[in-house]
CSV table of C-alpha atoms and ligand atoms in Angstrom, one decimal:
chain,number,residue,atom,x,y,z
A,1,MET,CA,54.8,5.6,57.3
A,2,THR,CA,51.3,6.8,57.3
A,3,SER,CA,49.9,8.3,60.5
A,4,GLU,CA,47.1,5.6,60.5
A,5,LEU,CA,49.8,2.9,60.5
A,6,ARG,CA,51.7,4.7,63.2
A,7,ASP,CA,48.6,4.9,65.3
A,8,LEU,CA,47.9,1.2,64.7
A,9,TYR,CA,51.4,0.2,65.7
A,10,GLN,CA,51.1,2.3,68.9
A,11,GLU,CA,47.9,0.6,69.7
A,12,ILE,CA,49.6,-2.8,69.3
A,13,ILE,CA,52.4,-1.8,71.6
A,14,ILE,CA,50.1,-0.3,74.3
A,15,ASP,CA,47.9,-3.5,74.1
A,16,HIS,CA,50.9,-5.8,74.5
A,17,SER,CA,52.3,-3.8,77.4
A,18,ARG,CA,49.0,-3.7,79.3
A,19,ASN,CA,47.9,-7.2,78.6
A,20,PRO,CA,51.2,-9.1,78.0
A,21,ARG,CA,50.9,-12.5,76.5
A,22,ASN,CA,52.7,-15.5,78.1
A,23,SER,CA,53.5,-13.4,81.3
A,24,GLY,CA,54.6,-15.5,84.3
A,25,GLN,CA,56.9,-18.3,85.1
A,26,LEU,CA,57.1,-21.5,83.0
A,27,GLU,CA,57.2,-24.6,85.2
A,28,THR,CA,58.3,-26.7,82.2
A,29,ALA,CA,61.2,-24.5,81.1
A,30,THR,CA,64.4,-26.2,80.0
A,31,GLY,CA,66.3,-22.9,80.1
A,32,GLU,CA,66.0,-19.4,81.6
A,33,ALA,CA,67.9,-16.2,81.8
A,34,LYS,CA,67.7,-12.8,83.3
A,35,GLY,CA,68.3,-9.6,81.4
A,36,ASN,CA,69.0,-6.1,82.6
A,37,ASN,CA,68.9,-2.8,80.8
A,38,PRO,CA,70.2,-0.3,83.3
A,39,LEU,CA,69.8,2.6,81.0
A,40,CYS,CA,66.1,2.4,81.3
A,41,GLY,CA,65.6,0.2,84.4
A,42,ASP,CA,64.1,-2.7,82.4
A,43,ARG,CA,64.5,-6.2,83.9
A,44,VAL,CA,63.3,-9.4,82.2
A,45,THR,CA,63.4,-13.1,82.9
A,46,VAL,CA,62.8,-15.3,79.9
A,47,TYR,CA,61.7,-18.9,80.2
A,48,VAL,CA,62.0,-21.4,77.2
A,49,GLU,CA,60.9,-25.0,76.9
A,50,LEU,CA,62.7,-26.9,74.2
A,51,GLY,CA,61.7,-30.2,72.8
A,52,ASP,CA,62.7,-31.9,69.5
A,53,GLY,CA,64.8,-28.9,68.6
A,54,LYS,CA,61.8,-26.7,68.8
A,55,ILE,CA,60.5,-23.9,71.1
A,56,VAL,CA,57.5,-25.8,72.6
A,57,ASP,CA,56.7,-22.9,75.0
A,58,ALA,CA,58.1,-19.6,76.2
A,59,ALA,CA,57.1,-17.1,78.9
A,60,PHE,CA,58.6,-14.1,80.6
A,61,GLU,CA,58.5,-11.9,83.7
A,62,ALA,CA,59.3,-8.3,83.3
A,63,ARG,CA,59.5,-5.0,85.0
A,64,GLY,CA,60.2,-2.0,82.9
A,65,CYS,CA,58.9,0.4,80.3
A,66,ALA,CA,56.0,-0.3,77.9
A,67,ILE,CA,58.5,-1.0,75.0
A,68,SER,CA,60.4,-3.7,76.8
A,69,ILE,CA,57.2,-5.5,78.1
A,70,ALA,CA,55.5,-5.2,74.6
A,71,SER,CA,58.7,-6.5,73.0
A,72,ALA,CA,58.9,-9.5,75.4
A,73,SER,CA,55.2,-10.3,74.9
A,74,MET,CA,55.4,-10.2,71.0
A,75,MET,CA,58.6,-12.1,71.1
A,76,THR,CA,57.1,-15.0,73.1
A,77,GLU,CA,54.3,-15.2,70.7
A,78,HIS,CA,56.5,-15.1,67.7
A,79,ILE,CA,59.1,-17.7,68.7
A,80,LYS,CA,56.7,-20.5,69.8
A,81,GLY,CA,56.9,-23.4,67.4
A,82,LEU,CA,60.1,-22.2,65.7
A,83,THR,CA,63.1,-24.4,65.5
A,84,VAL,CA,66.2,-23.2,67.5
A,85,GLU,CA,67.7,-22.1,64.1
A,86,GLN,CA,64.7,-20.2,63.0
A,87,ALA,CA,64.5,-18.4,66.3
A,88,GLN,CA,68.1,-17.4,66.1
A,89,ILE,CA,67.5,-16.0,62.6
A,90,ALA,CA,64.4,-14.2,63.8
A,91,HIS,CA,66.6,-12.6,66.6
A,92,GLU,CA,69.2,-11.5,64.1
A,93,GLU,CA,66.6,-10.0,61.7
A,94,PHE,CA,64.9,-8.2,64.6
A,95,ASN,CA,68.2,-6.7,65.7
A,96,ASN,CA,69.1,-5.7,62.1
A,97,HIS,CA,65.8,-4.2,61.5
A,98,LEU,CA,66.2,-1.9,64.5
A,99,THR,CA,69.8,-1.0,64.0
A,100,LYS,CA,70.5,-0.9,60.3
A,101,SER,CA,70.4,2.5,58.6
A,102,GLU,CA,68.1,1.6,55.9
A,103,ALA,CA,64.4,1.2,56.8
A,104,PRO,CA,63.3,-2.5,57.1
A,105,ASP,CA,61.0,-4.1,54.6
A,106,LEU,CA,58.8,-5.9,56.9
A,107,LYS,CA,55.6,-7.8,56.3
A,108,GLN,CA,53.1,-5.6,58.0
A,109,GLU,CA,51.0,-8.6,59.2
A,110,SER,CA,53.9,-9.4,61.7
A,111,GLU,CA,53.2,-7.7,64.9
A,112,LEU,CA,57.0,-7.3,65.4
A,113,ALA,CA,56.7,-4.5,62.7
A,114,ALA,CA,54.9,-2.4,65.3
A,115,LEU,CA,58.3,-2.1,67.2
A,116,MET,CA,60.1,-0.6,64.2
A,117,GLY,CA,59.0,2.9,65.3
A,118,VAL,CA,61.6,2.5,68.0
A,119,ARG,CA,64.3,3.1,65.3
A,120,ASN,CA,63.5,6.8,65.6
A,121,PHE,CA,64.4,6.7,69.4
A,122,PRO,CA,67.9,5.3,69.6
A,123,THR,CA,67.9,5.3,73.4
A,124,ARG,CA,64.9,2.9,73.4
A,125,ILE,CA,66.4,0.3,71.0
A,126,LYS,CA,67.9,-1.5,73.9
A,127,CYS,CA,64.4,-1.7,75.5
A,128,ALA,CA,63.1,-3.6,72.5
A,129,THR,CA,66.1,-5.8,72.1
A,130,LEU,CA,66.7,-6.8,75.7
A,131,PRO,CA,64.0,-9.6,75.7
A,132,TRP,CA,65.6,-11.1,72.5
A,133,HIS,CA,69.2,-11.1,73.9
A,134,THR,CA,67.9,-12.7,77.1
A,135,PHE,CA,65.9,-15.3,75.1
A,136,ILE,CA,69.0,-16.3,73.2
A,137,VAL,CA,70.9,-16.9,76.5
A,138,ALA,CA,67.9,-18.9,77.8
A,139,LEU,CA,67.9,-20.9,74.6
A,140,LYS,CA,71.4,-22.0,75.4
A,141,GLY,CA,70.3,-23.0,78.9
A,142,GLY,CA,72.3,-20.2,80.6
A,143,ALA,CA,71.1,-18.5,83.7
A,144,ASP,CA,73.5,-15.7,84.2
A,145,GLU,CA,72.2,-12.2,84.1
A,146,ILE,CA,73.1,-10.4,81.0
A,147,THR,CA,73.2,-6.6,80.7
A,148,THR,CA,72.9,-4.4,77.7
A,149,GLU,CA,75.9,-2.3,79.0
B,1,ZN,ZN1,62.9,0.5,78.6
């Protein structure tokens, strides 16, 4: 990875963590779930509104590190408009990209690529995946708190 690209990725993460998109409650939510990453102290609530098998809207409330907030922000932007199946595939791909040994071949126009630098910091991977795990529980309508441990 070039240093310019790394700088760009860092800027995207900082921007999302300081100005999170879709932050706040979602009155129209059809499902919500809470996630907890005790290793870092990240807490996130993800709200999802489903309609016609699609994610009509999504929002989150989070307290935690920049990685977890940026990941939640990017995720809510990424999943809006996807079908349930597409969103589940996106979750699997995101997980695989962060945890598989070979480097991911990501389209660089996807902002999610900015989080791939987390691969180099194994203790932070759960910060990035927490919002996604929580989202999948919310998608299924569940409200129980999930934890990464
Ligand atoms: Zn964290």
